[in-house]
Coordinates of C-alpha atoms in Angstrom, one line a residue:
M3 CA -35.3 0.7 58.0
R4 CA -38.0 3.2 57.1
N5 CA -35.5 5.2 55.1
K6 CA -34.5 2.2 53.1
R7 CA -38.1 1.4 52.3
L8 CA -38.6 5.0 51.2
R9 CA -35.6 4.9 48.9
A10 CA -36.7 1.6 47.5
A11 CA -40.1 3.0 46.8
E12 CA -38.6 6.1 45.2
M13 CA -36.4 3.9 42.9
R14 CA -39.5 1.8 41.9
G15 CA -41.3 5.1 41.1
K16 CA -38.4 6.2 38.8
R17 CA -38.3 2.8 37.1
D18 CA -42.1 2.9 36.6
R19 CA -41.8 6.3 35.0
F20 CA -39.3 4.8 32.5
E21 CA -41.6 1.9 31.9
E22 CA -44.3 4.3 30.8
L23 CA -42.1 5.7 28.0
P24 CA -42.6 4.3 24.5
D25 CA -39.9 2.0 23.0
E26 CA -38.9 4.7 20.5
I27 CA -37.8 7.1 23.4
L28 CA -36.1 4.3 25.3
T29 CA -34.2 3.3 22.2
T30 CA -33.0 6.9 21.7
I31 CA -31.8 7.1 25.4
V32 CA -30.0 3.7 25.3
S33 CA -28.3 4.6 22.0
L34 CA -26.6 7.5 23.7
L35 CA -24.9 5.2 26.2
P36 CA -21.5 3.6 25.7
L37 CA -22.0 0.1 24.4
R38 CA -21.1 -1.7 27.6
E39 CA -23.7 0.4 29.6
A40 CA -26.3 -0.2 26.9
L41 CA -25.8 -4.0 27.2
R42 CA -26.3 -3.8 30.9
T43 CA -29.8 -2.4 30.5
S44 CA -31.0 -5.8 29.2
F45 CA -31.1 -7.0 32.9
I46 CA -33.7 -4.4 34.0
S47 CA -36.7 -6.3 32.8
K48 CA -38.1 -8.4 30.0
R49 CA -39.1 -5.3 28.1
W50 CA -35.6 -4.0 28.3
R51 CA -34.0 -7.2 27.2
F52 CA -33.3 -6.2 23.6
I53 CA -33.6 -2.4 23.7
W54 CA -29.8 -2.3 23.5
A55 CA -30.0 -3.8 20.0
S56 CA -30.9 -0.3 18.7
H57 CA -27.4 0.9 19.4
S58 CA -26.0 2.0 16.1
D59 CA -22.3 2.5 17.1
L60 CA -20.7 -0.8 18.1
K61 CA -17.2 -0.5 19.6
F62 CA -15.8 -3.8 20.8
D63 CA -12.6 -3.3 22.9
F64 CA -11.2 -4.8 26.1
V65 CA -13.3 -2.7 28.5
N66 CA -16.6 -2.9 26.6
V67 CA -16.4 -6.7 26.1
L68 CA -14.4 -8.1 29.0
G69 CA -14.9 -5.4 31.6
S70 CA -12.8 -2.8 33.5
R71 CA -11.7 -5.4 36.1
A72 CA -10.2 -7.6 33.4
H73 CA -8.6 -4.5 31.8
R74 CA -6.8 -3.7 35.1
F75 CA -5.1 -7.1 35.0
R76 CA -4.3 -7.2 31.3
N77 CA -0.6 -6.6 32.0
T78 CA -0.5 -10.0 33.8
C79 CA -1.0 -11.8 30.5
D80 CA 2.7 -12.5 30.0
F81 CA 2.2 -15.9 28.4
E82 CA 0.5 -16.7 25.2
S83 CA -1.7 -19.3 26.8
K84 CA -3.3 -16.6 29.1
R85 CA -3.7 -14.3 26.1
Q86 CA -5.4 -17.0 24.1
V87 CA -8.0 -17.5 26.9
Q88 CA -8.8 -13.8 26.9
R89 CA -9.1 -13.8 23.1
R90 CA -11.6 -16.7 23.2
K91 CA -13.7 -14.9 25.8
F92 CA -13.7 -11.8 23.7
V93 CA -14.6 -13.6 20.5
N94 CA -17.4 -15.6 22.1
R95 CA -19.0 -12.5 23.6
V96 CA -18.8 -10.5 20.4
D97 CA -20.2 -13.5 18.5
K98 CA -23.3 -13.5 20.7
I99 CA -23.8 -9.7 20.5
M100 CA -23.4 -9.6 16.7
D101 CA -25.7 -12.6 16.2
E102 CA -28.4 -10.8 18.3
R103 CA -27.7 -7.5 16.5
R104 CA -28.0 -9.2 13.1
I105 CA -31.6 -10.2 13.7
R106 CA -32.7 -7.2 15.8
G107 CA -32.3 -3.5 15.6
D108 CA -32.1 -1.2 12.7
K109 CA -29.1 0.4 11.0
I110 CA -25.5 0.1 12.3
N111 CA -23.5 3.3 11.7
S112 CA -20.1 2.1 12.8
L113 CA -18.3 -1.0 13.8
A114 CA -15.0 -0.9 15.7
I115 CA -13.0 -3.9 16.8
H116 CA -10.0 -3.1 19.0
F117 CA -8.4 -6.3 20.2
H118 CA -5.3 -8.4 19.6
L119 CA -6.7 -11.1 17.3
G120 CA -4.9 -13.1 14.7
K121 CA -5.4 -15.3 11.7
N122 CA -7.0 -18.1 13.7
F123 CA -10.0 -15.8 14.4
S124 CA -10.4 -14.5 10.8
S125 CA -13.7 -16.3 10.2
H126 CA -15.2 -14.6 13.3
I127 CA -13.9 -11.1 12.1
D128 CA -15.4 -11.7 8.7
H129 CA -18.7 -12.7 10.2
W130 CA -18.8 -9.5 12.3
I131 CA -18.1 -7.4 9.3
N132 CA -20.7 -9.2 7.2
S133 CA -23.3 -8.7 9.9
A134 CA -22.5 -5.0 10.1
V135 CA -22.6 -4.7 6.3
L136 CA -26.1 -6.2 6.2
K137 CA -27.2 -3.5 8.6
G138 CA -25.9 -0.7 6.4
V139 CA -22.6 0.1 8.2
E140 CA -20.8 3.2 7.0
S141 CA -17.6 3.0 9.0
I142 CA -15.4 0.0 9.9
D143 CA -12.4 0.3 12.2
I144 CA -10.4 -2.9 12.7
D145 CA -7.4 -2.4 15.1
L146 CA -5.8 -5.8 16.0
S147 CA -2.6 -4.4 17.4
E148 CA -1.1 -5.8 20.6
C149 CA -1.3 -2.6 22.5
T150 CA -5.1 -2.6 22.4
S151 CA -5.2 -5.7 24.7
F152 CA -1.9 -6.6 26.3
R153 CA 1.3 -5.1 27.4
N154 CA 3.6 -4.4 24.5
G155 CA 6.6 -6.7 24.4
G156 CA 4.9 -9.5 26.2
A157 CA 5.2 -13.2 25.3
T158 CA 3.2 -13.3 22.1
S159 CA 3.9 -16.5 20.4
N160 CA 6.3 -16.5 17.4
S161 CA 3.7 -18.4 15.5
F162 CA 1.2 -15.6 15.8
E163 CA -0.1 -14.7 12.4
H164 CA -1.9 -11.6 11.5
H165 CA -5.5 -11.5 10.3
Q166 CA -5.8 -11.5 6.5
F167 CA -8.3 -8.9 5.4
R168 CA -10.6 -10.1 2.6
A169 CA -13.0 -8.0 0.7
S170 CA -15.4 -10.9 0.3
P171 CA -17.6 -9.9 3.4
L172 CA -18.2 -6.6 1.5
E173 CA -19.4 -8.2 -1.8
G174 CA -22.8 -7.0 -2.9
K175 CA -24.5 -3.7 -2.3
H176 CA -23.3 -1.9 0.9
N177 CA -23.0 1.6 2.4
L178 CA -19.4 1.4 3.6
R179 CA -17.6 4.8 3.3
Q180 CA -14.7 4.6 5.8
L181 CA -12.3 1.8 6.4
R182 CA -9.5 1.8 8.9
L183 CA -7.2 -1.3 9.4
D184 CA -4.4 -1.7 11.9
S185 CA -2.1 -4.7 12.2
C186 CA -3.4 -7.1 9.6
T187 CA -2.5 -8.4 6.1
F188 CA -3.7 -7.9 2.6
S189 CA -3.4 -11.1 0.6
A190 CA -3.9 -11.8 -3.1
P191 CA -6.0 -12.6 -4.9
L192 CA -8.7 -10.2 -3.8
S193 CA -11.7 -8.6 -5.4
Y194 CA -11.5 -4.9 -4.7
K195 CA -14.5 -3.9 -6.8
S196 CA -16.6 -4.1 -3.7
L197 CA -14.6 -1.3 -2.1
G198 CA -15.3 1.1 -4.9
S199 CA -17.7 3.3 -2.8
L200 CA -15.1 4.0 -0.1
K201 CA -14.4 7.7 0.6
S202 CA -11.6 7.2 3.2
I203 CA -9.0 4.4 3.8
E204 CA -6.5 4.3 6.6
L205 CA -3.9 1.5 6.7
R206 CA -1.7 1.3 9.8
R207 CA 0.9 -1.4 10.3
V208 CA -0.7 -3.3 7.4
C209 CA 1.2 -5.7 5.3
I210 CA 0.5 -4.6 1.7
D211 CA 3.0 -4.3 -1.2
D212 CA 3.1 -1.7 -4.0
G213 CA 1.1 -3.8 -6.4
L214 CA -1.7 -4.7 -4.1
L215 CA -2.1 -1.1 -3.0
M216 CA -2.2 0.1 -6.6
D217 CA -4.9 -2.6 -7.4
L218 CA -6.9 -1.4 -4.4
L219 CA -6.7 2.3 -5.5
S220 CA -7.6 1.5 -9.1
N221 CA -11.0 0.3 -7.9
C222 CA -11.6 3.0 -5.3
L223 CA -12.6 5.8 -7.8
S224 CA -14.6 7.6 -5.1
L225 CA -11.7 7.7 -2.6
K226 CA -11.0 11.2 -1.2
K227 CA -8.7 10.4 1.8
L228 CA -5.8 7.9 2.0
S229 CA -3.6 7.4 5.0
L230 CA -0.6 5.0 5.1
H231 CA 1.2 4.6 8.4
L232 CA 4.0 2.2 9.2
C233 CA 3.3 0.1 6.1
Q234 CA 6.8 -1.4 5.7
D235 CA 6.3 -3.4 2.5
L236 CA 5.8 -0.2 0.4
V237 CA 8.9 0.7 -1.7
N238 CA 7.8 2.8 -4.7
L239 CA 4.3 4.4 -4.8
K240 CA 2.7 5.8 -8.0
F241 CA -0.5 7.7 -7.7
T242 CA -0.9 8.1 -11.5
N243 CA -4.6 7.7 -12.1
S244 CA -5.7 11.3 -12.7
S245 CA -9.4 10.3 -12.6
H246 CA -9.2 9.6 -8.9
Q247 CA -11.1 11.9 -6.5
L248 CA -8.3 11.7 -4.0
K249 CA -8.0 15.0 -2.1
F250 CA -5.9 14.1 1.0
L251 CA -2.8 11.9 1.0
D252 CA -1.1 11.1 4.3
I253 CA 2.1 8.9 4.4
K254 CA 3.9 8.4 7.7
D255 CA 6.9 6.3 8.7
C256 CA 6.9 3.9 5.8
F257 CA 10.6 3.5 6.2
R258 CA 11.4 1.3 3.2
L259 CA 9.8 3.9 0.8
N260 CA 12.2 5.1 -1.8
G261 CA 10.0 7.0 -4.2
I262 CA 6.6 8.7 -4.5
E263 CA 5.1 9.7 -7.8
V264 CA 1.9 11.8 -7.7
S265 CA -0.3 12.7 -10.6
S266 CA -3.7 13.5 -9.2
E267 CA -5.8 16.3 -10.5
N268 CA -7.9 16.6 -7.4
L269 CA -5.3 16.3 -4.7
T270 CA -5.3 19.3 -2.4
R271 CA -3.4 18.2 0.7
L272 CA -0.2 16.1 1.2
E273 CA 1.3 15.1 4.6
Y274 CA 4.5 13.2 4.6
T275 CA 6.6 12.0 7.6
G276 CA 9.6 9.7 7.1
H277 CA 13.0 9.4 5.4
P278 CA 13.7 11.7 2.5
S279 CA 12.3 10.1 -0.6
S280 CA 12.4 10.9 -4.3
F281 CA 9.3 12.9 -5.0
I282 CA 7.9 13.3 -8.5
F283 CA 4.9 15.7 -8.9
K284 CA 3.6 15.5 -12.4
Q285 CA 0.0 16.8 -12.5
V286 CA -1.1 18.3 -9.2
P287 CA -2.9 21.6 -10.2
K288 CA -4.9 21.7 -6.9
L289 CA -2.2 20.7 -4.5
T290 CA -2.0 23.8 -2.3
D291 CA -1.3 22.4 1.2
V292 CA 1.9 20.4 2.1
Y293 CA 3.2 19.1 5.4
L294 CA 6.7 17.6 5.5
K295 CA 8.7 16.1 8.3
F296 CA 12.0 14.3 7.4
T297 CA 13.8 11.9 9.7
N298 CA 17.1 9.9 9.7
K299 CA 20.6 11.1 8.9
N300 CA 19.5 12.5 5.5
R301 CA 16.9 14.9 6.9
I302 CA 19.1 17.9 6.0
D303 CA 18.6 17.0 2.3
G304 CA 14.9 16.7 2.9
V305 CA 14.6 20.2 4.4
T306 CA 16.8 21.7 1.7
Y307 CA 14.6 20.1 -0.9
A308 CA 11.4 21.5 0.7
L309 CA 12.9 25.1 0.8
T310 CA 14.2 25.0 -2.8
K311 CA 13.1 22.5 -5.4
L312 CA 9.6 22.1 -4.1
A313 CA 8.9 25.6 -5.4
S314 CA 9.2 24.5 -9.0
E315 CA 7.5 21.1 -8.5
V316 CA 4.4 22.2 -6.7
T317 CA 3.7 25.5 -8.4
H318 CA 0.3 26.1 -6.9
L319 CA 1.4 25.7 -3.3
E320 CA -0.2 28.1 -0.9
K321 CA 0.6 26.6 2.6
L322 CA 3.8 24.9 3.7
N323 CA 4.2 23.3 7.1
L324 CA 7.8 22.1 7.6
I325 CA 9.4 20.4 10.5
S326 CA 13.2 20.9 10.8
I327 CA 14.9 18.4 13.1
L328 CA 18.6 18.9 13.8
S329 CA 19.1 20.6 10.4
I330 CA 18.3 24.3 10.4
K331 CA 21.9 25.3 11.4
A332 CA 23.5 23.0 8.9
L333 CA 21.4 24.1 5.9
E334 CA 23.3 25.4 2.9
L335 CA 20.7 27.5 1.2
P336 CA 21.5 29.4 -2.0
D337 CA 21.8 33.1 -2.1
N338 CA 19.6 33.3 -5.2
G339 CA 17.3 30.4 -4.7
P340 CA 14.0 29.6 -6.2
V341 CA 10.9 31.7 -5.3
F342 CA 7.7 30.3 -3.9
T343 CA 5.3 32.6 -5.9
N344 CA 2.0 31.5 -4.4
V345 CA 2.7 30.5 -0.8
K346 CA 0.6 32.7 1.6
E347 CA 1.3 30.8 4.8
L348 CA 4.5 29.1 6.2
I349 CA 4.7 27.1 9.4
L350 CA 8.2 26.2 10.4
A351 CA 9.1 24.1 13.5
I352 CA 12.7 24.1 14.6
Y353 CA 14.1 21.3 16.8
P354 CA 16.2 22.5 18.5
F355 CA 16.5 26.3 18.4
D356 CA 19.6 27.1 20.4
D357 CA 21.9 30.1 20.9
E358 CA 24.5 28.9 18.3
D359 CA 22.1 29.5 15.4
N360 CA 23.3 32.3 13.2
L361 CA 19.7 32.9 11.9
S362 CA 20.7 32.9 8.2
W363 CA 17.6 30.8 7.4
I364 CA 15.2 33.6 8.3
A365 CA 16.7 36.0 5.8
Y366 CA 16.4 33.3 3.1
I367 CA 12.7 32.7 4.0
L368 CA 11.9 36.4 3.6
R369 CA 13.5 36.4 0.1
A370 CA 12.1 33.0 -1.0
F371 CA 8.5 33.7 0.1
P372 CA 7.9 37.2 -1.2
L373 CA 4.0 37.0 -1.0
L374 CA 3.9 35.4 2.4
Q375 CA 1.1 36.7 4.6
R376 CA 1.2 34.5 7.7
L377 CA 4.4 33.1 9.3
Q378 CA 4.3 30.8 12.3
L379 CA 7.5 29.8 14.0
N380 CA 7.3 26.9 16.5
L381 CA 10.6 27.0 18.4
F382 CA 11.9 24.2 20.6
S383 CA 14.7 25.8 22.6
P384 CA 16.5 23.7 25.2
S385 CA 14.6 24.1 28.5
F386 CA 17.8 24.4 30.6
I387 CA 19.6 27.7 31.0
K388 CA 22.8 28.0 29.1
Q389 CA 25.5 30.6 29.3
P390 CA 24.7 33.0 26.4
K391 CA 27.2 32.8 23.5
E392 CA 28.1 35.7 21.3
V393 CA 27.4 34.7 17.7
D394 CA 28.1 37.0 14.8
R395 CA 24.7 37.4 13.1
L396 CA 25.4 39.6 10.1
L397 CA 22.0 39.3 8.4
P398 CA 21.2 41.2 5.2
Q399 CA 18.4 43.7 5.2
C400 CA 15.4 42.1 3.5
H401 CA 12.2 44.1 3.6
H402 CA 9.0 42.1 3.3
E403 CA 5.8 44.0 2.2
H404 CA 3.1 41.3 2.4
L405 CA 3.6 39.6 5.8
T406 CA 0.9 40.8 8.2
E407 CA 0.6 38.0 10.8
L408 CA 3.5 36.6 12.8
E409 CA 3.1 33.9 15.5
I410 CA 6.1 32.6 17.6
N411 CA 5.5 29.7 20.0
G412 CA 8.1 28.4 22.4
F413 CA 9.5 31.9 23.0
Y414 CA 11.4 32.0 26.3
G415 CA 13.0 35.4 25.9
N416 CA 16.6 34.1 25.4
L417 CA 19.1 36.3 23.5
H418 CA 19.0 34.4 20.2
E419 CA 15.1 34.4 20.3
A420 CA 15.1 38.2 21.0
E421 CA 17.5 38.8 18.0
L422 CA 15.2 36.7 15.7
L423 CA 12.2 38.8 16.7
M424 CA 14.1 42.1 16.4
Y425 CA 15.2 41.2 12.9
L426 CA 11.6 40.4 11.8
L427 CA 10.3 43.6 13.3
E428 CA 12.9 45.6 11.4
N429 CA 12.2 43.9 8.0
V430 CA 8.5 43.0 8.1
I431 CA 7.2 46.4 7.4
S432 CA 3.5 45.6 7.0
L433 CA 3.1 43.6 10.2
K434 CA -0.3 44.0 11.8
R435 CA -0.6 41.2 14.4
L436 CA 2.1 39.5 16.6
V437 CA 1.4 36.5 18.8
V438 CA 4.1 35.4 21.2
G439 CA 3.8 32.5 23.7
T440 CA 6.0 30.3 25.8
N441 CA 4.1 27.0 25.2
Q442 CA 5.4 24.8 22.5
K443 CA 3.0 24.1 19.7
I444 CA 3.1 20.6 18.2
F445 CA 1.4 19.4 15.0
K446 CA -0.4 16.0 15.2
G447 CA -1.7 15.8 11.7
F448 CA -4.6 17.2 9.7
E449 CA -5.1 20.5 11.4
N450 CA -4.7 18.9 14.8
W451 CA -2.4 20.9 17.2
V452 CA -1.5 20.4 20.8
Y453 CA 0.3 22.7 23.2
E454 CA 3.1 21.5 25.6
E455 CA 3.2 23.8 28.6
A456 CA 6.4 25.6 29.4
N457 CA 8.1 25.1 32.7
S458 CA 7.2 27.4 35.6
F459 CA 10.4 29.4 35.3
Y460 CA 9.8 30.6 31.7
K461 CA 6.0 31.1 32.3
S462 CA 6.9 33.4 35.2
R463 CA 9.5 35.2 33.3
M464 CA 7.1 35.8 30.4
K465 CA 4.6 37.4 32.8
T466 CA 7.2 39.8 34.1
T467 CA 10.4 40.8 32.3
V468 CA 9.7 39.3 28.8
S469 CA 6.1 40.8 28.5
S470 CA 7.4 44.1 29.7
W471 CA 10.2 44.1 27.2
L472 CA 7.8 43.1 24.4
N473 CA 5.4 46.0 25.2
Q474 CA 8.3 48.4 25.0
I475 CA 9.7 47.3 21.6
I476 CA 6.5 46.5 19.7
P477 CA 5.1 49.5 17.8
K478 CA 1.6 50.6 18.7
T479 CA 0.5 49.9 15.1
I480 CA 1.0 46.2 15.7
H481 CA -1.6 44.3 17.8
L482 CA 0.4 42.3 20.4
E483 CA -1.1 39.1 21.9
I484 CA 0.9 37.4 24.7
R485 CA -0.1 33.8 25.5

């Protein structure tokens, strides 16, 4: 009993010490907490009731609004009626928080709404956005996809309609710089002039057609970054306003897209994932960094285009990151193909890289990229052990004088991998640094990489026989790094 009283007295002492702090310090402390924890401080005492209102980053998702206990049972919402109950709880609670935040607290830096809400809650969403805009919000992230709240494939009603995003809550002076939308609809007519100050726009699973997108971009003259993911109403895109400040263009899995025309004087980076489309590059003097990943049955045509015609269309290209899926062995590359005169770095991922590959593509690369300085090969060899096959690999000698750095990931030490490395060592006469690792390196977009760990067999083999072999064959003039 005495111990309990001592602990209680100790806790009161700690609380009293907090009570002695000025509001400015308490505000700073609470602003560092997750939103849900910040809201809970309102129950400490009357003085603490509205300290949370200083929180400048508002993220409303399932856990922050409905609690972790509700989140654990979200997969039980198999019927639309149950989901609608959760939606109303979510909206009512966010309404109360935003109404309180509207009259208290200073600037809001960011507003994020991650919950499966549809058109029938649009007025609430507009109200939340408007409240944040009045507080000077700079970043708005609206993710209304099903996966944020419920089990995918559940019994969402067929009558469920997506929220229609309107620019009206942004009319007037505002500080908004970043806008991210997921699973909603753009509808005409809209006034896009209020979006002119935006620096970054990301649209994911958004219903917007070519015309609406072009109207939007024509008013966003300060836009530097545009991402379009899974926007299936886009068919032909034309980025033809050369006065745009657009520097980074990211298009991913817009599967109805047939053509892309780009004329942007400031564009420096392009990332494209999807079916091979018709590319037209008219005026891209600063485009130096391109990532391409082609899918569907015509992916061979896409990879061939990237290694041939792209050289004449993007003449200032310095870095090419190319994903080859089920195509590297089937490529028919010309003996005297075009030359990439400015490319200094090439990243090539090969899915899969198996022992039937005759390696003709590597000789082509050494010829087509004469000024290449850095080469990264991300190999995805089958993880199971196959009986080695004898493949005639009669590769021409192709000395390369400028390549100084070579990185090979997903290297298991199999015969065809060893022959690839030996060919490079024989022909890359200025090599200074070689990095070899078993882990597979996967590109996730915009300089974001992840490593997938190799199985224990290949990791063990790398530490013993493969590393020993590498140390024997690599000249002392080359710095070897084994990962």
